[in-house]
Short mmCIF file of C-alpha atoms and ligand atoms in Angstrom, two decimals:
data_model
loop_
_atom_site.label_atom_id
_atom_site.label_comp_id
_atom_site.label_asym_id
_atom_site.label_seq_id
_atom_site.Cartn_x
_atom_site.Cartn_y
_atom_site.Cartn_z
CA UNK A 2 -17.00 8.79 -68.33
CA UNK A 3 -16.17 12.38 -67.48
CA UNK A 4 -16.22 15.00 -70.11
CA UNK A 5 -13.08 15.42 -72.62
CA UNK A 6 -10.48 17.50 -71.99
CA UNK A 7 -10.60 19.73 -74.97
CA UNK A 8 -8.95 22.79 -74.19
CA UNK A 9 -5.26 23.71 -72.66
CA UNK A 10 -4.80 26.97 -71.18
CA UNK A 11 -1.17 28.27 -71.25
CA UNK A 12 -0.80 32.05 -69.22
CA UNK A 13 2.73 33.90 -71.28
CA UNK A 14 1.82 37.47 -69.63
CA UNK A 15 5.36 36.79 -67.16
CA UNK A 16 7.28 39.55 -67.41
CA UNK A 17 10.53 36.90 -66.98
CA UNK A 18 12.64 39.16 -65.63
CA UNK A 19 14.86 36.74 -64.45
CA UNK A 20 15.71 35.66 -67.91
CA UNK A 21 16.68 39.58 -68.32
CA UNK A 22 17.67 41.45 -71.29
CA UNK A 23 16.49 37.71 -73.47
CA UNK A 24 13.35 38.99 -72.57
CA UNK A 25 13.62 42.69 -72.79
CA UNK A 26 11.92 42.89 -76.86
CA UNK A 27 11.27 38.72 -76.90
CA UNK A 28 8.55 36.75 -74.71
CA UNK A 29 10.61 34.33 -72.65
CA UNK A 30 8.78 31.34 -74.02
CA UNK A 31 9.99 31.75 -77.76
CA UNK A 32 13.74 30.84 -75.62
CA UNK A 33 14.58 28.15 -78.53
CA UNK A 34 14.82 24.09 -76.25
CA UNK A 35 17.41 22.99 -79.31
CA UNK A 36 15.38 24.08 -82.20
CA UNK A 37 11.93 24.52 -80.53
CA UNK A 38 10.41 27.81 -78.91
CA UNK A 39 9.36 26.13 -75.00
CA UNK A 40 5.97 27.52 -76.27
CA UNK A 41 5.97 24.72 -78.97
CA UNK A 42 7.82 22.14 -76.78
CA UNK A 43 4.30 22.95 -74.60
CA UNK A 44 1.87 23.16 -77.01
CA UNK A 45 3.58 19.37 -78.30
CA UNK A 46 2.72 17.49 -75.19
CA UNK A 47 -1.16 19.13 -74.83
CA UNK A 48 -2.11 18.28 -79.07
CA UNK A 49 -0.65 14.24 -77.49
CA UNK A 50 -3.00 14.68 -74.98
CA UNK A 51 -6.16 14.93 -77.49
CA UNK A 52 -6.48 19.34 -76.97
CA UNK A 53 -7.92 20.39 -79.71
CA UNK A 54 -8.41 24.57 -78.20
CA UNK A 55 -5.09 26.44 -77.71
CA UNK A 56 -5.70 29.61 -75.29
CA UNK A 57 -2.90 31.72 -74.90
CA UNK A 58 -2.59 34.47 -72.33
CA UNK A 59 -0.73 36.70 -73.64
CA UNK A 60 -0.03 40.13 -72.58
CA UNK A 61 2.56 43.39 -74.11
CA UNK A 62 5.38 41.88 -75.72
CA UNK A 63 4.10 38.51 -76.81
CA UNK A 64 2.77 39.27 -79.58
CA UNK A 65 6.12 37.03 -82.34
CA UNK A 66 3.84 34.49 -80.10
CA UNK A 67 0.06 34.44 -81.62
CA UNK A 68 2.48 35.29 -85.32
CA UNK A 69 4.70 32.04 -84.23
CA UNK A 70 1.59 30.42 -84.12
CA UNK A 71 0.00 31.34 -87.66
CA UNK A 72 0.92 30.50 -91.33
CA UNK A 73 4.62 32.02 -93.19
CA UNK A 74 3.32 32.67 -97.01
CA UNK A 75 6.13 34.28 -97.41
CA UNK A 76 8.53 31.82 -95.87
CA UNK A 77 6.63 28.87 -97.11
CA UNK A 78 6.68 29.58 -100.95
CA UNK A 79 10.75 30.31 -100.24
CA UNK A 80 11.16 27.05 -98.83
CA UNK A 81 8.74 25.37 -101.87
CA UNK A 82 10.88 27.21 -104.38
CA UNK A 83 14.28 26.54 -102.61
CA UNK A 84 13.25 22.39 -102.44
CA UNK A 85 13.16 22.46 -98.69
CA UNK A 86 10.81 19.78 -97.75
CA UNK A 87 11.84 18.89 -94.54
CA UNK A 88 11.50 22.86 -92.56
CA UNK A 89 7.83 22.43 -94.58
CA UNK A 90 6.68 19.64 -93.25
CA UNK A 91 7.53 20.49 -89.83
CA UNK A 92 5.85 24.14 -89.81
CA UNK A 93 3.10 22.52 -91.26
CA UNK A 94 2.92 19.66 -88.69
CA UNK A 95 3.90 22.62 -85.51
CA UNK A 96 0.32 25.06 -87.25
CA UNK A 97 -2.80 24.73 -84.98
CA UNK A 98 -5.46 23.90 -87.36
CA UNK A 99 -7.38 27.44 -88.20
CA UNK A 100 -9.68 28.53 -85.63
CA UNK A 101 -7.76 25.72 -83.37
CA UNK A 102 -5.96 28.64 -81.68
CA UNK A 103 -6.93 31.13 -79.28
CA UNK A 104 -5.33 34.31 -77.53
CA UNK A 105 -6.70 36.80 -74.71
CA UNK A 106 -4.47 39.62 -73.23
CA UNK A 107 -4.22 39.82 -69.34
CA UNK A 108 -3.60 43.92 -69.48
CA UNK A 109 -2.08 43.65 -66.56
CA UNK A 110 0.96 40.53 -64.33
CA UNK A 111 -1.47 40.39 -61.27
CA UNK A 112 -0.86 37.11 -61.07
CA UNK A 113 -1.01 33.59 -62.32
CA UNK A 114 -4.38 32.51 -61.15
CA UNK A 115 -5.67 35.95 -62.74
CA UNK A 116 -4.16 35.10 -65.56
CA UNK A 117 -6.11 31.80 -65.72
CA UNK A 118 -9.11 34.02 -65.09
CA UNK A 119 -8.61 35.96 -68.18
CA UNK A 120 -9.11 33.19 -69.88
CA UNK A 121 -12.43 32.16 -68.87
CA UNK A 122 -14.12 33.41 -71.41
CA UNK A 123 -12.38 31.19 -73.40
CA UNK A 124 -12.29 28.33 -71.98
CA UNK A 125 -16.84 28.57 -71.07
CA UNK A 126 -17.73 26.07 -68.74
CA UNK A 127 -15.81 22.56 -69.56
CA UNK A 128 -12.63 21.38 -67.89
CA UNK A 129 -9.65 22.32 -69.71
CA UNK A 130 -5.85 21.86 -68.72
CA UNK A 131 -3.79 24.80 -67.29
CA UNK A 132 -0.17 24.49 -69.02
CA UNK A 133 3.01 26.38 -67.53
CA UNK A 134 4.60 26.81 -69.92
CA UNK A 135 8.58 27.24 -68.43
CA UNK A 136 8.04 24.32 -66.75
CA UNK A 137 9.27 21.99 -69.11
CA UNK A 138 7.85 18.39 -67.96
CA UNK A 139 9.80 16.06 -70.64
CA UNK A 140 8.45 12.74 -70.26
CA UNK A 141 7.16 9.63 -72.72
CA UNK A 142 4.23 9.86 -72.89
CA UNK A 143 4.00 13.47 -71.88
CA UNK A 144 2.84 14.34 -68.48
CA UNK A 145 -0.88 15.65 -69.29
CA UNK A 146 -1.39 11.96 -71.10
CA UNK A 147 -0.12 10.95 -67.71
CA UNK A 148 -2.76 12.00 -66.34
CA UNK A 149 -5.26 12.35 -68.11
CA UNK A 150 -5.54 8.35 -67.68
CA UNK A 151 -6.19 8.91 -63.97
CA UNK A 152 -8.62 11.77 -65.28
CA UNK A 153 -10.54 10.11 -67.29
CA UNK A 154 -11.33 6.92 -64.55
CA UNK A 155 -12.01 9.45 -61.39
CA UNK A 156 -13.48 13.20 -63.13
CA UNK A 157 -12.12 15.33 -61.13
CA UNK A 158 -9.78 18.12 -60.36
CA UNK A 159 -5.96 16.82 -61.30
CA UNK A 160 -2.47 18.31 -60.26
CA UNK A 161 1.25 16.28 -61.64
CA UNK A 162 2.94 16.22 -58.62
CA UNK A 163 6.69 15.37 -57.94
CA UNK A 164 8.64 14.67 -54.91
CA UNK A 165 11.36 17.02 -53.91
CA UNK A 166 14.03 16.81 -50.79
CA UNK A 167 12.22 18.07 -47.54
CA UNK A 168 14.72 21.19 -47.09
CA UNK A 169 12.67 22.80 -50.27
CA UNK A 170 9.16 22.71 -50.06
CA UNK A 171 8.93 25.94 -48.74
CA UNK A 172 10.09 27.16 -52.19
CA UNK A 173 6.45 25.66 -54.03
CA UNK A 174 2.72 25.24 -53.22
CA UNK A 175 2.71 21.35 -51.29
CA UNK A 176 0.17 18.26 -51.69
CA UNK A 177 -1.46 16.48 -48.71
CA UNK A 178 -1.49 12.53 -49.89
CA UNK A 179 -5.13 11.12 -49.08
CA UNK A 180 -6.05 7.97 -50.49
CA UNK A 181 -3.78 6.10 -52.58
CA UNK A 182 -5.58 5.53 -56.07
CA UNK A 183 -2.47 3.40 -57.70
CA UNK A 184 1.38 3.09 -58.23
CA UNK A 185 1.12 6.70 -59.54
CA UNK A 186 -2.11 8.76 -58.27
CA UNK A 187 -3.58 9.93 -54.61
CA UNK A 188 -6.53 12.00 -53.66
CA UNK A 189 -5.03 14.68 -52.39
CA UNK A 190 -6.33 16.48 -48.42
CA UNK A 191 -4.80 18.87 -48.16
CA UNK A 192 -2.67 21.92 -50.12
CA UNK A 193 -0.40 24.72 -48.92
CA UNK A 194 1.49 27.57 -50.73
CA UNK A 195 4.69 27.81 -49.56
CA UNK A 196 4.65 25.76 -45.91
CA UNK A 197 7.18 26.05 -43.57
CA UNK A 198 9.19 22.49 -43.49
CA UNK A 199 7.73 21.36 -40.12
CA UNK A 200 4.16 22.00 -41.60
CA UNK A 201 4.15 20.49 -44.83
CA UNK A 202 1.90 17.74 -44.94
CA UNK A 203 4.71 15.98 -48.09
CA UNK A 204 7.45 16.83 -49.87
CA UNK A 205 5.50 16.42 -53.42
CA UNK A 206 5.55 19.66 -54.84
CA UNK A 207 2.32 21.24 -57.56
CA UNK A 208 4.23 21.49 -60.58
CA UNK A 209 3.62 22.33 -63.54
CA UNK A 210 0.51 21.11 -65.37
CA UNK A 211 -3.13 20.85 -64.14
CA UNK A 212 -6.62 19.53 -64.42
CA UNK A 213 -9.67 22.06 -63.64
CA UNK A 214 -13.20 22.33 -63.92
CA UNK A 215 -14.70 25.42 -65.07
CA UNK A 216 -16.12 25.94 -61.22
CA UNK A 217 -12.74 27.81 -60.32
CA UNK A 218 -13.43 30.76 -62.26
CA UNK A 219 -15.73 31.52 -59.95
CA UNK A 220 -13.57 30.79 -57.23
CA UNK A 221 -10.46 33.20 -58.88
CA UNK A 222 -13.35 36.08 -59.68
CA UNK A 223 -14.21 35.44 -55.27
CA UNK A 224 -10.27 36.20 -54.22
CA UNK A 225 -8.51 38.70 -52.97
CA UNK A 226 -4.71 38.84 -54.28
CA UNK A 227 -3.17 36.86 -51.51
CA UNK A 228 0.73 36.06 -51.36
CA UNK A 229 2.97 39.19 -52.94
CA UNK A 230 0.04 40.70 -53.61
CA UNK A 231 -1.42 38.43 -57.05
CA UNK A 232 -4.43 36.62 -57.42
CA UNK A 233 -2.37 32.92 -56.51
CA UNK A 234 -3.92 29.79 -58.56
CA UNK A 235 -3.19 27.22 -55.38
CA UNK A 236 -5.36 29.33 -53.23
CA UNK A 237 -8.23 29.35 -55.11
CA UNK A 238 -7.82 25.71 -55.95
CA UNK A 239 -7.64 25.04 -52.34
CA UNK A 240 -11.34 27.18 -51.83
CA UNK A 241 -12.60 24.48 -54.55
CA UNK A 242 -11.65 21.20 -53.16
CA UNK A 243 -14.11 22.48 -50.16
CA UNK A 244 -16.28 21.18 -52.89
CA UNK A 245 -14.21 19.24 -56.14
CA UNK A 246 -11.74 15.96 -55.57
CA UNK A 247 -8.31 16.55 -56.35
CA UNK A 248 -6.30 14.12 -57.22
CA UNK A 249 -2.59 14.05 -57.76
CA UNK A 250 -0.15 12.17 -60.43
CA UNK A 251 3.45 11.10 -59.67
CA UNK A 252 4.69 12.50 -63.36
CA UNK A 253 6.88 10.06 -64.58
CA UNK A 254 9.62 11.73 -66.48
CA UNK A 255 12.04 15.12 -65.45
CA UNK A 256 11.27 18.51 -65.28
CA UNK A 257 13.13 21.58 -65.93
CA UNK A 258 12.28 24.94 -65.00
CA UNK A 259 12.82 27.24 -67.33
CA UNK A 260 11.93 30.01 -65.86
CA UNK A 261 15.70 29.61 -64.58
CA UNK A 262 18.77 30.07 -66.15
CA UNK A 263 19.80 26.29 -65.12
CA UNK A 264 16.78 24.68 -65.68
CA UNK A 265 16.63 26.51 -69.07
CA UNK A 266 20.42 25.29 -69.67
CA UNK A 267 19.78 21.59 -68.69
CA UNK A 268 16.86 21.44 -70.81
CA UNK A 269 18.96 21.85 -73.72
CA UNK A 270 21.58 19.90 -72.37
CA UNK A 271 18.35 16.79 -72.38
CA UNK A 272 16.92 17.42 -74.83
CA UNK A 273 19.90 18.18 -77.96
CA UNK A 274 20.75 15.14 -76.33
CA UNK A 275 17.67 13.14 -76.86
CA UNK A 276 17.96 14.25 -80.66
CA UNK A 277 19.31 11.48 -83.61
CA UNK A 278 20.38 14.15 -86.14
CA UNK A 279 22.48 16.05 -84.07
CA UNK A 280 23.36 13.49 -80.76
CA UNK A 281 26.65 11.69 -81.12
CA UNK A 282 28.44 15.57 -82.36
CA UNK A 283 26.25 17.37 -79.61
CA UNK A 284 28.01 14.24 -76.66
CA UNK A 285 31.70 14.60 -78.33
CA UNK A 286 31.46 18.05 -77.73
CA UNK A 287 30.12 18.36 -74.59
CA UNK A 288 32.85 15.54 -73.33
CA UNK A 289 35.26 17.99 -74.55
CA UNK A 290 34.24 21.04 -72.33
CA UNK A 291 33.90 19.52 -69.53
CA UNK A 292 36.92 17.80 -69.48
CA UNK A 293 38.31 21.74 -70.65
P1 UTP B 313 7.39 32.84 -64.18
O1 UTP B 313 6.62 33.00 -62.12
O2 UTP B 313 7.82 32.12 -63.97
O3 UTP B 313 7.11 35.08 -63.43
O4 UTP B 313 5.13 32.84 -63.66
P2 UTP B 313 7.50 35.78 -65.38
O5 UTP B 313 7.54 36.77 -64.88
O6 UTP B 313 7.23 34.98 -66.23
O7 UTP B 313 9.07 35.30 -65.12
P3 UTP B 313 10.37 36.06 -63.32
O8 UTP B 313 9.50 34.75 -61.98
O9 UTP B 313 9.52 37.78 -64.08
O10 UTP B 313 11.89 35.54 -64.74
C1 UTP B 313 4.72 31.49 -64.00
C2 UTP B 313 4.03 31.42 -64.98
O11 UTP B 313 3.10 32.14 -64.96
C3 UTP B 313 2.09 33.02 -66.21
C4 UTP B 313 3.93 33.33 -66.47
O12 UTP B 313 3.97 33.92 -67.85
C5 UTP B 313 4.86 31.89 -66.36
O13 UTP B 313 4.33 31.42 -67.61
N1 UTP B 313 2.35 34.83 -65.91
C6 UTP B 313 2.71 35.30 -64.37
C7 UTP B 313 0.79 35.27 -65.84
O14 UTP B 313 0.74 34.67 -66.85
N2 UTP B 313 0.99 36.11 -65.37
C8 UTP B 313 1.07 37.03 -64.01
O15 UTP B 313 0.72 37.90 -63.88
C9 UTP B 313 2.73 36.05 -63.73
#
């Protein structure tokens, strides 16, 4: 039985330049999906998969993320005095327990691999989940829970994968498909970052969720900056593949890339239509807007 995944790392140190000016003073991870910050949706998914330690790799201007995962005494007192019990319950159930959230800083935005490496002391010698919060993966059960099922059977390293049209493969990290394990899982025999279309081993992209063994930290540390002068996580995984197994789990659900504007807007529409409290009114308004 592989060691269970109790820790998740959330890299939130990026600059979010595609969302300026919204992200000038506010982290992009606090942009809202209906009424929940993007980062809260990612934390909910990890909690559902059994995660008990939430590690945030932050940067300058990201203090509000730490505040979001803290108690707000004045607000709670005011809500209690006004009898707003429903809101109080939401705040209480969203909050990690004392000691379950840790924060460290990536002092310079040197790439996703480097951000993950910044979490090494907080993760320790344990396998962990890596969750890219701006890839919003809407599924039931959530993407990490779907991956955990294969992890519990096989151990090793797991990557959530999704198919894209062949002419888009050069925008992504792509995996090669080895042995089929089930309808939804296969072993990965190759990994390439942004290959030319005729050199891509498949059209399965590396999506925004990973389960990684702690040996990945040593691989990141040994690494020279790759594409764009940044330390890439894919490069470290390629090296780790030389001595550990990697499995792909096909995500059953819809992914919204909330790092770009259309993806973010679409996520709000999809999550909004899924909310019983606003769905009828929202659908009617949306239909009217589309017809106008
Ligand atoms: P992105 O590639 O979306 O970069 O990062 P970004 O800086 O956040 O956004 P843009 O492109 O300027 O608009 C993917 C994920 O990796 C994190 C980001 O916070 C995001 O969750 N990241 C990226 C870091 O934590 N550190 C980095 O150095 C780079």
